[in-house]
Coordinates of C-alpha atoms in Angstrom, one line a residue:
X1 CA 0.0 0.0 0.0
X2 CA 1.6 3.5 -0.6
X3 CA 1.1 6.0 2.1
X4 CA -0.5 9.6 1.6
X5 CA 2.5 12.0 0.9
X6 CA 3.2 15.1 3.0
X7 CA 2.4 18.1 1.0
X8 CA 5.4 19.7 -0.6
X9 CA 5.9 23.8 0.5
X10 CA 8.1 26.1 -1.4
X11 CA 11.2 24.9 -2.1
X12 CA 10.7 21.4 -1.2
X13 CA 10.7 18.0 -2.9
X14 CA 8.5 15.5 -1.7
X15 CA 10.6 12.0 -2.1
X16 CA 7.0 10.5 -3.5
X17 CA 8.4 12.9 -6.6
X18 CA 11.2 11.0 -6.6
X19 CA 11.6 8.4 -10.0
X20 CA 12.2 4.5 -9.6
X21 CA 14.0 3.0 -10.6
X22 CA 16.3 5.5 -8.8
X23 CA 18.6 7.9 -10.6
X24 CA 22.2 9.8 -9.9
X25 CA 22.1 13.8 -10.6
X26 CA 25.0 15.6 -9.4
X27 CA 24.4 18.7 -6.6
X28 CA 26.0 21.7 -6.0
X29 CA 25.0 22.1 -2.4
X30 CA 27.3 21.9 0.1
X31 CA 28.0 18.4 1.5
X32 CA 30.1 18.1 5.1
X33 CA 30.6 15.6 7.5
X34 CA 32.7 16.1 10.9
X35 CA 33.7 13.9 13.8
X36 CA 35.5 14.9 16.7
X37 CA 36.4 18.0 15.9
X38 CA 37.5 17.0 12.3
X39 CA 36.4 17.3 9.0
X40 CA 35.7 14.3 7.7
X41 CA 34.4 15.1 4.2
X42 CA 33.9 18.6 2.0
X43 CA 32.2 19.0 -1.1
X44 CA 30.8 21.2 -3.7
X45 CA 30.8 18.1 -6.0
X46 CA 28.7 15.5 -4.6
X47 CA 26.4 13.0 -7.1
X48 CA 22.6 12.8 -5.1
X49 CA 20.7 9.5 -5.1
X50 CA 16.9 9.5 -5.7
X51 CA 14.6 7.4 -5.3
X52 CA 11.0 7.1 -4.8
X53 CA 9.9 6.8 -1.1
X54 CA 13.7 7.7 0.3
X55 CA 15.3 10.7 1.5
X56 CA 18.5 11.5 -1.6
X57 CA 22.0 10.0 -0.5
X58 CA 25.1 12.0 -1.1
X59 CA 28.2 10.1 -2.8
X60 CA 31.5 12.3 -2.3
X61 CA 34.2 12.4 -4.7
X62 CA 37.4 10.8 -2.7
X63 CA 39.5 13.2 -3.5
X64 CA 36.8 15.5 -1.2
X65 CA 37.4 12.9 1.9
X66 CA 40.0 13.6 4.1
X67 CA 43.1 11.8 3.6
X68 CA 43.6 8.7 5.5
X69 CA 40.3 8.6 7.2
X70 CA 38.8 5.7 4.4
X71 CA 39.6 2.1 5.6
X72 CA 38.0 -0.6 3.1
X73 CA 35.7 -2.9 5.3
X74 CA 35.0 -6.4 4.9
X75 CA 32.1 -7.4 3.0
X76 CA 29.6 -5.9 0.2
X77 CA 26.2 -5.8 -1.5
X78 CA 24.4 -5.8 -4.6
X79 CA 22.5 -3.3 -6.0
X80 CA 20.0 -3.6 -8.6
X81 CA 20.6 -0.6 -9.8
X82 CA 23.9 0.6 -8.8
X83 CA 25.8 -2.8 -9.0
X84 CA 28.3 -4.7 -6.2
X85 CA 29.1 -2.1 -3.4
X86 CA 31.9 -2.4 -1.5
X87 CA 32.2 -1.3 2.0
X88 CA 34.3 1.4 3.9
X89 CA 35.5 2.3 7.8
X90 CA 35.9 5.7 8.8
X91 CA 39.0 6.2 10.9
X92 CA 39.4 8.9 13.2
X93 CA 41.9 9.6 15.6
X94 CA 42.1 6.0 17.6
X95 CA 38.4 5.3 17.1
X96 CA 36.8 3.1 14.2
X97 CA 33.4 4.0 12.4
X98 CA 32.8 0.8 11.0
X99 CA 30.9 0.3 7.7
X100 CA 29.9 3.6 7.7
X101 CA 30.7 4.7 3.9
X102 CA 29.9 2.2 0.6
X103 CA 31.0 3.1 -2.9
X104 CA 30.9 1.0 -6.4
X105 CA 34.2 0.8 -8.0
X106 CA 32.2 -0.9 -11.4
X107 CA 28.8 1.0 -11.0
X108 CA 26.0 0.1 -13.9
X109 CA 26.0 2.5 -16.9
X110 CA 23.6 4.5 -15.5
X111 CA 25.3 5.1 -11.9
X112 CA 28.6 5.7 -13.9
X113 CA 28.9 9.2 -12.2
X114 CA 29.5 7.6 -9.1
X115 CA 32.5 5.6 -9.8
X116 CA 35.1 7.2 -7.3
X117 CA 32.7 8.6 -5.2
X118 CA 31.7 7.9 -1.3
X119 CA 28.3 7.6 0.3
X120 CA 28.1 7.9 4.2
X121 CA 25.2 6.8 6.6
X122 CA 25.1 10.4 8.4
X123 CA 23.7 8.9 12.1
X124 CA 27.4 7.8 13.2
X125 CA 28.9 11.1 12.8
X126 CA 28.4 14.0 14.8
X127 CA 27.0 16.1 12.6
X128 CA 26.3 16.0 8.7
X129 CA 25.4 18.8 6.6
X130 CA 23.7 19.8 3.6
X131 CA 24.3 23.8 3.0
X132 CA 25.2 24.0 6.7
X133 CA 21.9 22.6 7.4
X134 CA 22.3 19.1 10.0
X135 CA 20.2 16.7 8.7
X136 CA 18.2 13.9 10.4
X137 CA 19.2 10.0 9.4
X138 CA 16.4 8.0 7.6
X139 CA 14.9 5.8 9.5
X140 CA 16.0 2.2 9.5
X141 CA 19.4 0.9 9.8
X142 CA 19.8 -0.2 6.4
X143 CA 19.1 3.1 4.7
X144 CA 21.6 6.0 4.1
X145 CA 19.3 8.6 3.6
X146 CA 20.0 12.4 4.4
X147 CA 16.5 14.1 5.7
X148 CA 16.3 18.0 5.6
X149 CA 14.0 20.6 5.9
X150 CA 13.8 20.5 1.7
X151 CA 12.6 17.0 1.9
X152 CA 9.3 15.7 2.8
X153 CA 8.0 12.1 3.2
X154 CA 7.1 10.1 4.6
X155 CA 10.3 8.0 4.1
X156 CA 10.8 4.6 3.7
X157 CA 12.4 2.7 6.9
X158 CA 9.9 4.3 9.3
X159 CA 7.4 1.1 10.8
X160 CA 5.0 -0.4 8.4
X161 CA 7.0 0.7 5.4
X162 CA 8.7 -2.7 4.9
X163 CA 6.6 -3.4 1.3
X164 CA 6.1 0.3 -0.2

């Protein structure tokens, strides 16, 4: 069953807009991440995710990651769409984010743009940022959504959402 969307004010994007299968569209906005004190991440270059029901997910260009803070992690996924993800930790300092960041080395023809690029779950961090504007995580652990105030759902991973 597919819920009633939230209406969509002035300058917003309701993610029931949102096409699927999902697309890649790059963003100018501002993309940041920090923990502890340090910058993890910095863009002006970031490709955005969307897709129907989910909040858009920002994939950072490494060069935009701050050196020495990517550890490849064990383990990957498949995505229908993408293609074969592999897995990253986020080290800072003497402590481990683990699994926190996935990229595709070989994405699909349609996700090329995204070949050298990062995503990052934003609820382990401290704070993540889309033009200086701390967003909330999506709901559910598997999803790396980034919810702001220019996004309205409701999104998928909150309870009952499991078949929409």
């Amino acid at each position: 069953m597919r819920p009633r969307p939230d209406p969509a004010g002035p300058g917003q994007e309701s993610v029931w807009s949102y096409p699927r299968p999902a697309i890649a569209e790059p963003t100018d906005a501002r993309i940041r991440i920090e923990h502890r004190g340090l910058i993890v991440a910095d863009t002006r270059a970031a490709i955005r995710t969307l897709e129907t029901s989910h909040p858009p997910s920002y994939y950072i260009p490494r060069a935009d990651i701050a050196p020495g803070m990517l550890r490849r992690a064990e383990g990957g996924s498949y995505c229908e769409w993408k293609g074969a993800a592999a897995y990253w930790d986020v080290v800072v300092g003497d402590v481990v984010l683990p699994r926190v960041g996935w990229s595709y080395a070989s994405p699909t023809p349609g996700f090329a743009a995204l070949r050298d690029h990062v995503a990052f779950y934003p609820a382990p961090f401290d704070r993540c940022t889309v033009d200086g504007e701390t967003v909330v995580p999506q709901p559910g652990e598997f999803y790396g959504g980034w919810i702001t105030s220019r996004v309205v759902g409701p999104f998928k991973g909150i309870p009952g959402s499991r078949f929409w």
